[in-house]
PDB file of C-alpha atoms in Angstrom:
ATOM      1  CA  UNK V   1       7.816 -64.765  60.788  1.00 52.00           C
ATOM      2  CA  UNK V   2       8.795 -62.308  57.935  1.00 63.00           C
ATOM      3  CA  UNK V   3       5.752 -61.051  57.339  1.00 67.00           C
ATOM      4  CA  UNK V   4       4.922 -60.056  61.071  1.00 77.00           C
ATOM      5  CA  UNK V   5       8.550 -58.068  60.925  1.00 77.00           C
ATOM      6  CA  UNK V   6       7.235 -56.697  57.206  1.00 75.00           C
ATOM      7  CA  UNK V   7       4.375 -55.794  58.945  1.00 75.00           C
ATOM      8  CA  UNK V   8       5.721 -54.329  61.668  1.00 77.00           C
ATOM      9  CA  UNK V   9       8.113 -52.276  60.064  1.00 77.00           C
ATOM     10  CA  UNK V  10       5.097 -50.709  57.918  1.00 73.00           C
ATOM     11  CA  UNK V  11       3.751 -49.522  61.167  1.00 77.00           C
ATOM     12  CA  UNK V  12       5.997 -47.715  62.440  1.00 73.00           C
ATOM     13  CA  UNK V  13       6.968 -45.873  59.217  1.00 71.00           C
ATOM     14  CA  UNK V  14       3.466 -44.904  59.110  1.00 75.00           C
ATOM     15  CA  UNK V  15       3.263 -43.330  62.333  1.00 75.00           C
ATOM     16  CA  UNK V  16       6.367 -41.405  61.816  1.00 71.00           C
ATOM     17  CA  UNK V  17       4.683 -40.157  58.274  1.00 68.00           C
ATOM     18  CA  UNK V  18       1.663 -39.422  60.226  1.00 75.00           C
ATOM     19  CA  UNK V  19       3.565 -37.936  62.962  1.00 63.00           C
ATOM     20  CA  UNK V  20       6.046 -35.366  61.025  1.00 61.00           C
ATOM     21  CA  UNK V  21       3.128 -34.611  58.625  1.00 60.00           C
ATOM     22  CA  UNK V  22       1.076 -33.306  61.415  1.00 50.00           C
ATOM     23  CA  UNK V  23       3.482 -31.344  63.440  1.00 45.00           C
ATOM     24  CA  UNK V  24       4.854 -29.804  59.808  1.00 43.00           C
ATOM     25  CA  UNK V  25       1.390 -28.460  59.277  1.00 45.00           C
ATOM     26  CA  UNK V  26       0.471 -27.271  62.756  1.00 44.00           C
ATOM     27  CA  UNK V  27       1.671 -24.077  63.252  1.00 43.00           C
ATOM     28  CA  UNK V  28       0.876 -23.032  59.573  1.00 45.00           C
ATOM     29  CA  UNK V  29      -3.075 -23.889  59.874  1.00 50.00           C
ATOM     30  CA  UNK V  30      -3.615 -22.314  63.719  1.00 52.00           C
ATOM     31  CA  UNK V  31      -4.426 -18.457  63.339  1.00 60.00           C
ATOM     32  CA  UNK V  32      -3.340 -16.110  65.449  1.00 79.00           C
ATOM     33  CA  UNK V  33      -6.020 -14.940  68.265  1.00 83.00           C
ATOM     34  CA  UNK V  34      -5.033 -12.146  70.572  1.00 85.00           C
ATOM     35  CA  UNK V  35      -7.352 -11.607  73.525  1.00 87.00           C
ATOM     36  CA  UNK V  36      -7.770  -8.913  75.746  1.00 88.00           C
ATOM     37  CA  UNK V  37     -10.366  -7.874  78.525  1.00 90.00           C
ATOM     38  CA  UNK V  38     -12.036  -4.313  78.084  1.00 90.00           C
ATOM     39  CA  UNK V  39     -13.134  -3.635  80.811  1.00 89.00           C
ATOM     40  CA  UNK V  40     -11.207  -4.328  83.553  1.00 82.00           C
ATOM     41  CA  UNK V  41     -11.495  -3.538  86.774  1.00 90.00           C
ATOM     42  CA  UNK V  42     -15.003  -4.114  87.606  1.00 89.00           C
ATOM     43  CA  UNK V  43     -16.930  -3.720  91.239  1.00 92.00           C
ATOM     44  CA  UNK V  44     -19.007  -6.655  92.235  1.00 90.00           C
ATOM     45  CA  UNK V  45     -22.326  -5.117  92.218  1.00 90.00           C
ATOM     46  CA  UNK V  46     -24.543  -5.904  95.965  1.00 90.00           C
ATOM     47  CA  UNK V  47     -25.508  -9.397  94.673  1.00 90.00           C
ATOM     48  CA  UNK V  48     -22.311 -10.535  94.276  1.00 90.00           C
ATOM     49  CA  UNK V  49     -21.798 -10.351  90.418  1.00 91.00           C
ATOM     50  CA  UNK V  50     -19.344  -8.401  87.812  1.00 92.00           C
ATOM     51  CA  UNK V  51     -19.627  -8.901  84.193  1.00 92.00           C
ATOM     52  CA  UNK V  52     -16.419  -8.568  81.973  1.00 93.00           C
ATOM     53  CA  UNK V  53     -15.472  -8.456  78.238  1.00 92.00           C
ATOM     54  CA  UNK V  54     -13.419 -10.273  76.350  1.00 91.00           C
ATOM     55  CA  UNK V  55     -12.468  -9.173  73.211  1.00 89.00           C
ATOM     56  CA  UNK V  56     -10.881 -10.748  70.478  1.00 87.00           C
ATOM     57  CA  UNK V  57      -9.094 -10.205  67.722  1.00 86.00           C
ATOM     58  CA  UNK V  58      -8.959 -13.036  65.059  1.00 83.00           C
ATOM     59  CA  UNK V  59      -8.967 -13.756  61.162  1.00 82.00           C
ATOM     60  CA  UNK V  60     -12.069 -13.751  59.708  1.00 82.00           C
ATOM     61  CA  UNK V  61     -11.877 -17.516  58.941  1.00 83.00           C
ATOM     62  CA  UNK V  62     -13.175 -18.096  62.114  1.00 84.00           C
ATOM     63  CA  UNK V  63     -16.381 -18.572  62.841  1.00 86.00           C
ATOM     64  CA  UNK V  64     -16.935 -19.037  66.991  1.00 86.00           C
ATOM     65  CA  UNK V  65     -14.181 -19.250  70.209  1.00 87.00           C
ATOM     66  CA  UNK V  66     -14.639 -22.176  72.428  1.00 87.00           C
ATOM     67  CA  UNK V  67     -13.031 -20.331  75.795  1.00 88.00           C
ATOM     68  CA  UNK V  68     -12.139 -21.804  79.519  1.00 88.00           C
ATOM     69  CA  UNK V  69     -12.344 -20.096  82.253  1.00 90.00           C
ATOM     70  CA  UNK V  70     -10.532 -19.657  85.671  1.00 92.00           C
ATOM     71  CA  UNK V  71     -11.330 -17.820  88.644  1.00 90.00           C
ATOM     72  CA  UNK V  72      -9.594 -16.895  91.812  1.00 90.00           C
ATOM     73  CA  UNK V  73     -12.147 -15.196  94.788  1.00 88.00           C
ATOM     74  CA  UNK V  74     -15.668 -16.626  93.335  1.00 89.00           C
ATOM     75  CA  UNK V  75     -16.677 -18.548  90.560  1.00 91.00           C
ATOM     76  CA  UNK V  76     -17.561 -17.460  86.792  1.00 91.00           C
ATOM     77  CA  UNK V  77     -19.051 -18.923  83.578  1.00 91.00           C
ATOM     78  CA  UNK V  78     -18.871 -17.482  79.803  1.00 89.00           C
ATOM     79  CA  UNK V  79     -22.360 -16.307  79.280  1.00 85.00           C
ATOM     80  CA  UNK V  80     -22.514 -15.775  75.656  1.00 76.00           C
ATOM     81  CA  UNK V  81     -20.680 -17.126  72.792  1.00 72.00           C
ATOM     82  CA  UNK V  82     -19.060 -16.476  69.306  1.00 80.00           C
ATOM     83  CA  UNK V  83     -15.709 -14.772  68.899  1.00 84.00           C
ATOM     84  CA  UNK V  84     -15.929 -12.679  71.350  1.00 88.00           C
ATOM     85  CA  UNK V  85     -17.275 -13.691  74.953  1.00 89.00           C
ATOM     86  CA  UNK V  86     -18.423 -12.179  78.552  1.00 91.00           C
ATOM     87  CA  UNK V  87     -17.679 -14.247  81.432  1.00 92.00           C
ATOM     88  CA  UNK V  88     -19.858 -13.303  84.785  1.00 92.00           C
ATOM     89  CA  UNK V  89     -18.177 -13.372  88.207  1.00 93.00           C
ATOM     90  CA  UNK V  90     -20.241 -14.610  91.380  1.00 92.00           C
ATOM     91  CA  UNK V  91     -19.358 -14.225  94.973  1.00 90.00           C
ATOM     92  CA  UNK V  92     -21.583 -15.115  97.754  1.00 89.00           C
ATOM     93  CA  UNK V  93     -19.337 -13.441 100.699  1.00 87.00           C
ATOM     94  CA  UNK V  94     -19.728  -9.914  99.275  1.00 86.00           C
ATOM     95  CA  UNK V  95     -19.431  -8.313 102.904  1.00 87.00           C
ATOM     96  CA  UNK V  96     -15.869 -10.157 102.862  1.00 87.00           C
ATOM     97  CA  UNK V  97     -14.906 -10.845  99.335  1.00 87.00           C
ATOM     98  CA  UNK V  98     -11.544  -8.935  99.354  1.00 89.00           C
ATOM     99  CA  UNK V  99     -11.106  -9.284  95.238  1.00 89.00           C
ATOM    100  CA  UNK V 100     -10.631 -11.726  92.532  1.00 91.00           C
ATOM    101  CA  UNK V 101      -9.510 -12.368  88.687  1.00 92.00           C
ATOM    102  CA  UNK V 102     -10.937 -14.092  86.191  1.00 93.00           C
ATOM    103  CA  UNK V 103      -8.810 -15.966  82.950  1.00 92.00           C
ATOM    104  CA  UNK V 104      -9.806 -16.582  79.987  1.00 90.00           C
ATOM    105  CA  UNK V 105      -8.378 -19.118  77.394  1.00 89.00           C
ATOM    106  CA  UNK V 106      -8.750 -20.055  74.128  1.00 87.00           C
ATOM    107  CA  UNK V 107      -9.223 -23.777  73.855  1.00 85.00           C
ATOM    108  CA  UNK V 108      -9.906 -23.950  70.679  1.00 84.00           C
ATOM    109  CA  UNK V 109     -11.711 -22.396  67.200  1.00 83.00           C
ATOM    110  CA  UNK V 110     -14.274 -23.505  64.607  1.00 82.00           C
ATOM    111  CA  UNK V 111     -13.408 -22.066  61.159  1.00 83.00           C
ATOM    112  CA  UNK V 112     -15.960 -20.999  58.373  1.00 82.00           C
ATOM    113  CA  UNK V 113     -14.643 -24.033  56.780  1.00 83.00           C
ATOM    114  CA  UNK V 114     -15.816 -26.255  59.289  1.00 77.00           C
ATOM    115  CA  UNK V 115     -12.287 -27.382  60.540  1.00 79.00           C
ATOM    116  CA  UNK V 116     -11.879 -27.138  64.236  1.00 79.00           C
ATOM    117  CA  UNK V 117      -8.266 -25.454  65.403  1.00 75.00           C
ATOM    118  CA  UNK V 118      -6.681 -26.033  69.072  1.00 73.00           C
ATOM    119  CA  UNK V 119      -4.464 -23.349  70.942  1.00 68.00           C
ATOM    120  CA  UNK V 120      -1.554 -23.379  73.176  1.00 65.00           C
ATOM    121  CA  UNK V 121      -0.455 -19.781  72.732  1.00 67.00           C
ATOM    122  CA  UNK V 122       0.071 -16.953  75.306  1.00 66.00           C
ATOM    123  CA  UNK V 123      -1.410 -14.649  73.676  1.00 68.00           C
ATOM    124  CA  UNK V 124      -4.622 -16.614  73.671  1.00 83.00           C
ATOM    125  CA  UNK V 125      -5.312 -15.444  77.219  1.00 88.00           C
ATOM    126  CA  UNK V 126      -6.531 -12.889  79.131  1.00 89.00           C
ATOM    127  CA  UNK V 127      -7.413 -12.090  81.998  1.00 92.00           C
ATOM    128  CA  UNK V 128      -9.668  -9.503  84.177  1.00 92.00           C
ATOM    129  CA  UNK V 129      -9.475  -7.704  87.779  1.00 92.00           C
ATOM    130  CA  UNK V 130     -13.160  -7.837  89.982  1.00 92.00           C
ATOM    131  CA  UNK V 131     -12.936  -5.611  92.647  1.00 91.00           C
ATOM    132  CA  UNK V 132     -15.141  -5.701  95.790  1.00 90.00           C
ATOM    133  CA  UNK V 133     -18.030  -3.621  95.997  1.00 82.00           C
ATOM    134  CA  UNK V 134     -16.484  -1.004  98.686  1.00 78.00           C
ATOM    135  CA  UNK V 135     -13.599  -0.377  96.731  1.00 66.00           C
ATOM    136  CA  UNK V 136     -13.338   3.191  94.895  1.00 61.00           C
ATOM    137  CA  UNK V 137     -13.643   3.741  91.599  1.00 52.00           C
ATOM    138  CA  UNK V 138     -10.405   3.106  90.076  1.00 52.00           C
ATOM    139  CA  UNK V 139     -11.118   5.049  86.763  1.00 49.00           C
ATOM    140  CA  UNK V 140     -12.111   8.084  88.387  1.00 44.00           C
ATOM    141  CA  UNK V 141     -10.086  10.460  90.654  1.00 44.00           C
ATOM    142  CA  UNK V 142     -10.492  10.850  94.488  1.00 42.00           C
ATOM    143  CA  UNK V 143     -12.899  13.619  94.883  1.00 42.00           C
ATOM    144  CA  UNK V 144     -12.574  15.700  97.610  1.00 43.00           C
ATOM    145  CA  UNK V 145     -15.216  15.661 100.569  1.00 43.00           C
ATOM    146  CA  UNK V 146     -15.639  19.143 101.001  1.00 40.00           C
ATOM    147  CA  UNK V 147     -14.311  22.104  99.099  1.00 43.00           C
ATOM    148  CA  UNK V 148     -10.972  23.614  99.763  1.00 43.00           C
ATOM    149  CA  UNK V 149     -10.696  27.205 100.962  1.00 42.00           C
ATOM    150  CA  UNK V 150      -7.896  29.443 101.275  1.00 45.00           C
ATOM    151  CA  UNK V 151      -7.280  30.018 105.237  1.00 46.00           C
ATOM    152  CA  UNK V 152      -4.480  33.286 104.125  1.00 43.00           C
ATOM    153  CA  UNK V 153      -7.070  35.790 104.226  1.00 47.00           C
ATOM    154  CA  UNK V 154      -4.975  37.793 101.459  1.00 45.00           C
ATOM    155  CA  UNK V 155      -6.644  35.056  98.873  1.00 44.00           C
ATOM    156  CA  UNK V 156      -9.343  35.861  97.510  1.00 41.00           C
TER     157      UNK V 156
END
């Protein structure tokens, strides 16, 4: 009977070592990763697709991002890989697809060193705007139809 309270005891002071040992080392060994889209908005082209960057800025301990992603409006996969990553949009409504968003997260990072890293930071996420494909241009200005002329004939 003492040895199964002995042994018990051992147990559970292991897990708490284990336990405070690994939440005392966690934020110290996870690197800070900022990620941002760069170009965002993008028009759906007539098939239904936009592409968009994801840039990110990390320590050069790491070696590759694994990233999730979310959509709203259509669906989208990562389509290369590495630190940084491009995620294509689909839609197949594009006479009615009204807009959508696509989210990216850092899940987690494989260092140089081999060690794998896991994120729950906000500044691990970004996200991106897909507009539809009759939408303007929303990096350029309106342009105007037709040119303007003075209707006070004392412009010239």
């Amino acid at each position: 009977m003492k040895k199964t309270k002995f042994f018990a005891f051992l147990f559970f002071l292991a897990v708490a070592v284990i336990f405070f040992q690994s939440t005392d080392c966690a934020d110290e060994t996870a690197p800070l990763i900022k990620v941002s889209c760069t170009n965002s908005p993008q028009k759906i082209d007539k098939d239904g697709n936009a592409t968009l960057n994801f840039h990110a800025i990390a320590p050069s301990s790491i070696k590759s991002i694994v990233y999730s992603v979310k959509s709203a409006g259509g669906s989208a996969q990562v389509i290369s890989k590495g630190v940084h990553c491009s995620v294509v949009f689909h839609t197949d409504d594009v006479e009615n697809f009204s807009g959508g968003k696509v989210t990216v997260k850092v899940e987690r990072a494989v260092l140089r060193n081999g060690n794998i890293g896991l994120f729950n930071s906000d500044s691990a996420v970004a996200s991106g705007i897909v507009l539809p494909l009759s939408s303007s241009d929303p990096t350029t200005p309106d342009s105007p139809s037709s040119p303007v002329t003075p209707t006070d004939p004392s412009i010239k």
